[in-house]
Short mmCIF file of N, CA, C and O in Angstrom, two decimals:
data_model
loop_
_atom_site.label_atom_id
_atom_site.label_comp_id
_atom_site.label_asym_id
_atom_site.label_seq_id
_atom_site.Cartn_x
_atom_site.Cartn_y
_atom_site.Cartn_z
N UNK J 1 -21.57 9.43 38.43
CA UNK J 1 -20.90 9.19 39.70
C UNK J 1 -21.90 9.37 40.84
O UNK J 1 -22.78 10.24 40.86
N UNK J 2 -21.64 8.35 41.91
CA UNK J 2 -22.78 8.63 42.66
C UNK J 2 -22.46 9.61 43.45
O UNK J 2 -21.36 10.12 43.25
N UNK J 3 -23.29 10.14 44.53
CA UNK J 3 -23.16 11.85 44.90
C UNK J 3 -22.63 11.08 46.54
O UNK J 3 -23.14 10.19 47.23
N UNK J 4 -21.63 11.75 46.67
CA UNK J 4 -20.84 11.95 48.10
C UNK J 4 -21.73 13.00 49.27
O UNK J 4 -22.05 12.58 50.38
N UNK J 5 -22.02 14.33 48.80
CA UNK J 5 -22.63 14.98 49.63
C UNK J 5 -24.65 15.04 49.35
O UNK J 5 -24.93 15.51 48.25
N UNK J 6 -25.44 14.77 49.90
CA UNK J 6 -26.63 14.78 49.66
C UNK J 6 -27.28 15.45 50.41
O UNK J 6 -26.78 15.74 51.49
N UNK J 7 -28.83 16.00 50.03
CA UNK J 7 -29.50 17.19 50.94
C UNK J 7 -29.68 16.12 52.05
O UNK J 7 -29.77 14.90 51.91
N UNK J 8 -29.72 17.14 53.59
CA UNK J 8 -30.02 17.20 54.44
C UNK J 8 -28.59 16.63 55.63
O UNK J 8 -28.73 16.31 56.81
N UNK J 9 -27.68 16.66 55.06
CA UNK J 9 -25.86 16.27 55.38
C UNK J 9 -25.98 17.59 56.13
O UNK J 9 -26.58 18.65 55.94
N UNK J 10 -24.99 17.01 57.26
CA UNK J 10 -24.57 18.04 57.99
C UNK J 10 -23.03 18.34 57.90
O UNK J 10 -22.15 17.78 58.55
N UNK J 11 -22.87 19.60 56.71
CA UNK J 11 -21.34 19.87 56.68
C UNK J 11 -20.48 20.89 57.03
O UNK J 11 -20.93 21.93 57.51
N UNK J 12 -19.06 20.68 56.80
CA UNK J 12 -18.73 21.79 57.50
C UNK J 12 -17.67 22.77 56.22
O UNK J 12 -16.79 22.22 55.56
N UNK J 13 -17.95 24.02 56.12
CA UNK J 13 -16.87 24.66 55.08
C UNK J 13 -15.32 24.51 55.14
O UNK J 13 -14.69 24.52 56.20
N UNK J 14 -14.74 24.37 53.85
CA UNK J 14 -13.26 24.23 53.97
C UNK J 14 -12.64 25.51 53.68
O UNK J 14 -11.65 25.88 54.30
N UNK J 15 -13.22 26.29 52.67
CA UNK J 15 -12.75 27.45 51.86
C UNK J 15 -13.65 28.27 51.95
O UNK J 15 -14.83 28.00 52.16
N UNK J 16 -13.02 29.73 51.75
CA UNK J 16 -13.99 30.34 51.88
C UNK J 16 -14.08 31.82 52.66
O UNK J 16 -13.08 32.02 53.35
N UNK J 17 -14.93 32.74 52.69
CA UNK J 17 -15.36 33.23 53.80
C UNK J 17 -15.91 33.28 54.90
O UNK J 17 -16.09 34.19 55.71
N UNK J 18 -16.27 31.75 54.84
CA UNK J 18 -17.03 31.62 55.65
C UNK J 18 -16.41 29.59 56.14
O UNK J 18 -16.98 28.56 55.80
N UNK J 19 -15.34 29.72 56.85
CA UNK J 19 -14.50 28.65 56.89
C UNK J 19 -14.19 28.31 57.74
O UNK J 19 -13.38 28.91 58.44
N UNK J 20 -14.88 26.86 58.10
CA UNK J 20 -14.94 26.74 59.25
C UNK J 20 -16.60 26.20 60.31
O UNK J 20 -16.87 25.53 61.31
N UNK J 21 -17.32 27.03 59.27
CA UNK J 21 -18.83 27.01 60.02
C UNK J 21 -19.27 25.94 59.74
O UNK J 21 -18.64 25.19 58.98
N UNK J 22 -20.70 25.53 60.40
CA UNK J 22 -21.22 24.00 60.34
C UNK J 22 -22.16 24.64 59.58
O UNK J 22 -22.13 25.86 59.47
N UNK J 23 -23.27 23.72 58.86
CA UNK J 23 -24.55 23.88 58.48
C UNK J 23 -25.44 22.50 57.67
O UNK J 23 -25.12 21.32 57.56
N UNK J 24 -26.13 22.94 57.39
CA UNK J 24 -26.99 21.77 56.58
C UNK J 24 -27.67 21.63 54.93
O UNK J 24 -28.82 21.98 54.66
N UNK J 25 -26.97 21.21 54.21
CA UNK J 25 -27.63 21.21 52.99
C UNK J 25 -29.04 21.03 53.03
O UNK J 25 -29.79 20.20 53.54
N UNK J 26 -29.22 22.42 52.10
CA UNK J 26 -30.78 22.26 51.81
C UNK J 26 -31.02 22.44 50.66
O UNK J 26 -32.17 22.67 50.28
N UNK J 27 -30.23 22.39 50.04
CA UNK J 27 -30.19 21.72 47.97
C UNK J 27 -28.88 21.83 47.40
O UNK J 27 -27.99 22.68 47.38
N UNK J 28 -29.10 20.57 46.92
CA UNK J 28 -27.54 19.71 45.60
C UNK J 28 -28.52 20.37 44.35
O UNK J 28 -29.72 20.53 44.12
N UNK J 29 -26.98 20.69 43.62
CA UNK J 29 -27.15 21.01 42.23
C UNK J 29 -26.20 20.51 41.72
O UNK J 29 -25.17 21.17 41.58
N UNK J 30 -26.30 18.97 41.23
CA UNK J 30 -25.03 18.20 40.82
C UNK J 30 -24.70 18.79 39.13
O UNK J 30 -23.55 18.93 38.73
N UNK J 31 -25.53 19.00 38.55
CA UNK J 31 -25.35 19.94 37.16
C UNK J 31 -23.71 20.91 37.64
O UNK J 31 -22.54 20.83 37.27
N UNK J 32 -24.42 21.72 38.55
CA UNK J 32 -23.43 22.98 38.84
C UNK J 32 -22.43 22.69 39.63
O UNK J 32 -21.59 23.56 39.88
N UNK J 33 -22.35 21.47 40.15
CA UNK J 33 -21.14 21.06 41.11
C UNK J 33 -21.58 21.81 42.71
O UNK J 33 -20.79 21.91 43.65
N UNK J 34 -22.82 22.21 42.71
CA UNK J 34 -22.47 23.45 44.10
C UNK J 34 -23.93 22.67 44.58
O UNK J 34 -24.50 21.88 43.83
N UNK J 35 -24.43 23.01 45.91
CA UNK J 35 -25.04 23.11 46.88
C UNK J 35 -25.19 24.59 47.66
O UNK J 35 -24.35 25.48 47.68
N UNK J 36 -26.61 24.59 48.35
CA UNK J 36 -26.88 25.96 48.94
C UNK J 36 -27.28 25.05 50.56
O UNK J 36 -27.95 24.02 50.70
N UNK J 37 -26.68 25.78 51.48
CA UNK J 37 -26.24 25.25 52.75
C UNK J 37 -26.87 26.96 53.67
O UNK J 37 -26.66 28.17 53.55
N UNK J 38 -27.76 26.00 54.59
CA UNK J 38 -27.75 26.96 55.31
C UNK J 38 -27.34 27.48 56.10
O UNK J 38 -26.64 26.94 56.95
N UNK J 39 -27.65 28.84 56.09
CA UNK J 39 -26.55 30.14 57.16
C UNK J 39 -25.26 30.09 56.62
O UNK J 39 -24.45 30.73 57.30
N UNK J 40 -24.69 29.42 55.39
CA UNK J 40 -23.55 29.51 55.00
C UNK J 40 -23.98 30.75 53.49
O UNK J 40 -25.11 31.02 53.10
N UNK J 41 -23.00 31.16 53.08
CA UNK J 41 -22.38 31.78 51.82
C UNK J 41 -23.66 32.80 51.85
O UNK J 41 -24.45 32.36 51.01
N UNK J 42 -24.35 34.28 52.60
CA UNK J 42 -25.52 34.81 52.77
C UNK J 42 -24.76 36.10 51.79
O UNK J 42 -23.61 36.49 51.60
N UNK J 43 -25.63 36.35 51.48
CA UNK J 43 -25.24 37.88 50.42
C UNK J 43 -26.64 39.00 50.39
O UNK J 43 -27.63 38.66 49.74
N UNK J 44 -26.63 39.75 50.80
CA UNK J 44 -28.17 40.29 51.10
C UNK J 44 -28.91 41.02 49.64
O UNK J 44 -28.38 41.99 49.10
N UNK J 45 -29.74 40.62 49.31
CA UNK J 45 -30.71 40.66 48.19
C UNK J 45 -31.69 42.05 48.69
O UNK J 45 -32.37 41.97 49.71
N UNK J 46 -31.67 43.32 47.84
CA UNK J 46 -32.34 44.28 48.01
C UNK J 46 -33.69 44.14 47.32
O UNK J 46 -33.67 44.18 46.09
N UNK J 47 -34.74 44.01 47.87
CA UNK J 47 -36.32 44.14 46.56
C UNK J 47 -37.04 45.09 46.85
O UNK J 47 -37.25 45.70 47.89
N UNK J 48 -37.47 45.17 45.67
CA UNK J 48 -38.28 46.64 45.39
C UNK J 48 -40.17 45.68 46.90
O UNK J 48 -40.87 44.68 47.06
N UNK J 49 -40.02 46.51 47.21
CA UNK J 49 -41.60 46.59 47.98
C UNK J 49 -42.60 46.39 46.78
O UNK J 49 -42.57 47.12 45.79
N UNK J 50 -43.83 44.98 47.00
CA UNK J 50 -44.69 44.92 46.28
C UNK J 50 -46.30 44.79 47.47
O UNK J 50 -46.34 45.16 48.64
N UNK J 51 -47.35 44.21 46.75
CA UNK J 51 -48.79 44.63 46.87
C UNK J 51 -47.98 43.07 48.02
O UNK J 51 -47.85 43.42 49.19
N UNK J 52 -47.62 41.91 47.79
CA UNK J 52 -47.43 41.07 48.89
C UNK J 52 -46.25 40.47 49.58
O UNK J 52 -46.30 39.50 50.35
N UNK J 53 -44.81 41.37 49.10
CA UNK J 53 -44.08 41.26 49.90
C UNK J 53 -43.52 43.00 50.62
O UNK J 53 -43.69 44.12 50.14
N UNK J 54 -42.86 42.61 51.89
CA UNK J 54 -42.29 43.94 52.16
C UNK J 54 -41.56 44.97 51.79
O UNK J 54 -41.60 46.20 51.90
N UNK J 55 -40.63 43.87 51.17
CA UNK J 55 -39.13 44.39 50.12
C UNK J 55 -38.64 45.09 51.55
O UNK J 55 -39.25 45.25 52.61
N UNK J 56 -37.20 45.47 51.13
CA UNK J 56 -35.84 45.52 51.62
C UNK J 56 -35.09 44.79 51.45
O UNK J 56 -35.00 44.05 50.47
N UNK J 57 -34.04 44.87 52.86
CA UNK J 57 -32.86 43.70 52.31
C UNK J 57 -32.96 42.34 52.84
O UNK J 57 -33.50 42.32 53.94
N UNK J 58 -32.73 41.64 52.57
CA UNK J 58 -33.77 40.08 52.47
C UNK J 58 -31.95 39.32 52.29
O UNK J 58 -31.15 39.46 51.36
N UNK J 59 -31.85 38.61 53.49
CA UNK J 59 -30.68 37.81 53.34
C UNK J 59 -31.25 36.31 52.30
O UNK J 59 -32.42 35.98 52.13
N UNK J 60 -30.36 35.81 51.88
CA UNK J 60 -30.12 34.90 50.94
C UNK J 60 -29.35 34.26 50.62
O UNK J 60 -28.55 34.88 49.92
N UNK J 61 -28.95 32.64 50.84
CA UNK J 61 -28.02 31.67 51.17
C UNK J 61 -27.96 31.68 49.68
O UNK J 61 -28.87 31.38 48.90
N UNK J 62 -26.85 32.04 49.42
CA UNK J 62 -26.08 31.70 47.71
C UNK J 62 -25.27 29.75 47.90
O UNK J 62 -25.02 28.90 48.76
N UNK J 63 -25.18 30.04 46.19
CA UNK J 63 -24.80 28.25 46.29
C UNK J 63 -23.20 28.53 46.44
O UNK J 63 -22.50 29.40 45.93
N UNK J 64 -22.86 27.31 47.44
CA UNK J 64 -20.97 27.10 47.13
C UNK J 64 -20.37 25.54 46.40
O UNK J 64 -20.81 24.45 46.03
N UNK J 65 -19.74 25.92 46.44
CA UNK J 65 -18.98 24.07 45.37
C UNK J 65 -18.79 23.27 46.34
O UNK J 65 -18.72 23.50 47.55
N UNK J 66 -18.70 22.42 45.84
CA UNK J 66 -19.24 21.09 46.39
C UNK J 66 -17.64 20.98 46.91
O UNK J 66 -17.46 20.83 48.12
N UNK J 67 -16.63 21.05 46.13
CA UNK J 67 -14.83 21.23 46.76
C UNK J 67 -14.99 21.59 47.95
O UNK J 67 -14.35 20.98 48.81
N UNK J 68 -15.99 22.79 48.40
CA UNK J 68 -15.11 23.15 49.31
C UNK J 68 -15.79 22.95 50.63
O UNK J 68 -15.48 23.59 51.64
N UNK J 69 -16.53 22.23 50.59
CA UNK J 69 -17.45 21.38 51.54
C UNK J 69 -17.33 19.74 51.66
O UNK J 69 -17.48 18.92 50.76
N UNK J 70 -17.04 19.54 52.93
CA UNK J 70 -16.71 18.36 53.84
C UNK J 70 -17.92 17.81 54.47
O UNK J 70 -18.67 18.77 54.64
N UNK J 71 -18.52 16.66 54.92
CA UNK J 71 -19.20 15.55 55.63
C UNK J 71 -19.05 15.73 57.32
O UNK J 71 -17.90 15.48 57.69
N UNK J 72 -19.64 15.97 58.04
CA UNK J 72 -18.91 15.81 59.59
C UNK J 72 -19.32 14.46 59.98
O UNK J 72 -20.40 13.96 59.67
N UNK J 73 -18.51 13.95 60.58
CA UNK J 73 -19.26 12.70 61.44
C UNK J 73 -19.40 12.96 62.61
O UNK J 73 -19.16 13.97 63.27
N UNK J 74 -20.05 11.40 62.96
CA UNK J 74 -20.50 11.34 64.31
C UNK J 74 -19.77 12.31 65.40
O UNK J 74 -20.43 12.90 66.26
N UNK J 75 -18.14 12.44 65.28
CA UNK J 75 -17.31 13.49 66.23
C UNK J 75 -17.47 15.25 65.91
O UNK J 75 -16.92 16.24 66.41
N UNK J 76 -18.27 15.10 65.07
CA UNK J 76 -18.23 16.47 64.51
C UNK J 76 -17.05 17.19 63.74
O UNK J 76 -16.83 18.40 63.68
N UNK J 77 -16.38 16.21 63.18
CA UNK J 77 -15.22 16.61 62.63
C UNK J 77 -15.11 16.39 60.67
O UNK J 77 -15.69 15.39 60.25
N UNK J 78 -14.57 17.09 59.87
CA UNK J 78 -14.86 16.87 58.53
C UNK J 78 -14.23 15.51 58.34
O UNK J 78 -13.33 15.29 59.16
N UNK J 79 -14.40 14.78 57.69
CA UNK J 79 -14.98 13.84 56.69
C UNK J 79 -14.81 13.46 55.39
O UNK J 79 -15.66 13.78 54.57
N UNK J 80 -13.68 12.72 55.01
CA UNK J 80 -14.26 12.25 53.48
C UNK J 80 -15.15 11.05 53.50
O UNK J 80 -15.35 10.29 54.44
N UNK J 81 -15.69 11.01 52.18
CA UNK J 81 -17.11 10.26 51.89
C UNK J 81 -16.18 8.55 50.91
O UNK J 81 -15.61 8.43 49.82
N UNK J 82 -16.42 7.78 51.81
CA UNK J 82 -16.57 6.94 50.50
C UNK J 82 -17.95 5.72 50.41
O UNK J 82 -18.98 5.82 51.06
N UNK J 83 -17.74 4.95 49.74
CA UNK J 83 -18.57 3.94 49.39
C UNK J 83 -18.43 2.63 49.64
O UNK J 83 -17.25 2.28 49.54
N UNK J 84 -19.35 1.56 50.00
CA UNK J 84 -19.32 0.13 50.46
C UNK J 84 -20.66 -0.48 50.33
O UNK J 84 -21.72 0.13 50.45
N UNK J 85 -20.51 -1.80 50.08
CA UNK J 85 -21.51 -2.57 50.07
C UNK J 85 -21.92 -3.48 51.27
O UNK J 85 -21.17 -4.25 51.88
N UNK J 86 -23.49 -3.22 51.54
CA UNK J 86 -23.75 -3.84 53.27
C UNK J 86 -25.25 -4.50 52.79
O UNK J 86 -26.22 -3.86 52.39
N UNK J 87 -25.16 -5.79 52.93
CA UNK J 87 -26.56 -6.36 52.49
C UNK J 87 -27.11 -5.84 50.87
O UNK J 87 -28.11 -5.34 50.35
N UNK J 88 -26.15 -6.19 50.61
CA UNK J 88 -26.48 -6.42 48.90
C UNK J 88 -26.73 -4.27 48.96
O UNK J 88 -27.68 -3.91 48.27
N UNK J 89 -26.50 -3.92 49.18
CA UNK J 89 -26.95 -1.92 49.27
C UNK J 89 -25.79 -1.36 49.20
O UNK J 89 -24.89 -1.90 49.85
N UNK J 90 -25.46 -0.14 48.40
CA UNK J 90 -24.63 0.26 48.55
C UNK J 90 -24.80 1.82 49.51
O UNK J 90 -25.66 2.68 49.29
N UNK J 91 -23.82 1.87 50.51
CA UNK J 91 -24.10 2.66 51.34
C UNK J 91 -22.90 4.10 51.47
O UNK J 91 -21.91 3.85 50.77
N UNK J 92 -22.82 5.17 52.03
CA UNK J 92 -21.94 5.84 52.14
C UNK J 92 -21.27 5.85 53.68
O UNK J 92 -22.01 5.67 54.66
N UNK J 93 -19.77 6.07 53.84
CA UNK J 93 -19.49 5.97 55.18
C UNK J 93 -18.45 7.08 55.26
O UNK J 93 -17.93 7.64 54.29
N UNK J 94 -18.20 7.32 56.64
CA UNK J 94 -17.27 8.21 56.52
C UNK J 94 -15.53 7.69 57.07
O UNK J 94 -15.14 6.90 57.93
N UNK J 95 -14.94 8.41 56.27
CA UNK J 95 -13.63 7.74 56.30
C UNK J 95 -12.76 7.82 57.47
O UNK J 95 -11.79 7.06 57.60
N UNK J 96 -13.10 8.81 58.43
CA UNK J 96 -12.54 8.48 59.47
C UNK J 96 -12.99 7.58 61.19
O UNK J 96 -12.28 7.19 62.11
N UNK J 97 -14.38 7.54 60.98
CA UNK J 97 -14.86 6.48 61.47
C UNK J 97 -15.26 5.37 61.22
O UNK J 97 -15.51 4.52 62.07
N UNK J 98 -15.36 5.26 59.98
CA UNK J 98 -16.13 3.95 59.38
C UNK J 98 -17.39 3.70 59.57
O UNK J 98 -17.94 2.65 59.24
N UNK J 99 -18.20 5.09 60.41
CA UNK J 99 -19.37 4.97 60.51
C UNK J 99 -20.39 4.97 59.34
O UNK J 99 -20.32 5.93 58.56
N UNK J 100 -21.26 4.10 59.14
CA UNK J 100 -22.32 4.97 57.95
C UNK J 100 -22.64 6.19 57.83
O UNK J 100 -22.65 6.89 58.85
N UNK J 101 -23.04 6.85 56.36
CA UNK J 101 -24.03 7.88 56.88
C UNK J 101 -25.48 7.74 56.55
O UNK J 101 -26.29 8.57 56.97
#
């Protein structure tokens, strides 16, 4: 199936703790169904101090499912994704404007 949400989409959360916020994919994991979006889903990662990092607590964008993440368009508003053909290409648009993305 071809992929509805792709890196560098600007989306917005549906579910969640964090519901509501905007951000930007910065990796699909279509295997896992999920994406890691930044400033979204952060869980703070404790590391031991080494010879070249500082260690402490070190925030860290965990992955969320792809469900529960929406497309914004051009209005800044969520988005479903569908599909169309424009000069022989198949392109993605969003369903409440009909804009490309």
């Amino acid at each position: 199936m071809a992929a509805k949400l792709k890196k560098g989409d600007k989306v917005v959360v549906l579910a969640g703790k964090d519901r509501g916020k905007q951000g930007e994919i910065a990796q699909v994991m279509p295997a896992d169904n999920q994406a890691i979006v930044d400033g979204i889903n952060i869980s703070i990662r404790h590391t031991k101090q080494s010879q070249t990092s500082q260690g402490g607590r070190i925030p860290k964008a965990m992955p969320i499912d792809l469900s529960n993440l929406s497309a914004l368009d051009k209005n800044g508003k969520a988005t479903r994704v569908g599909f169309r053909v424009e000069d022989g290409k198949k392109v993605r648009f969003a369903k409440t404007t009909g804009e490309a993305l």
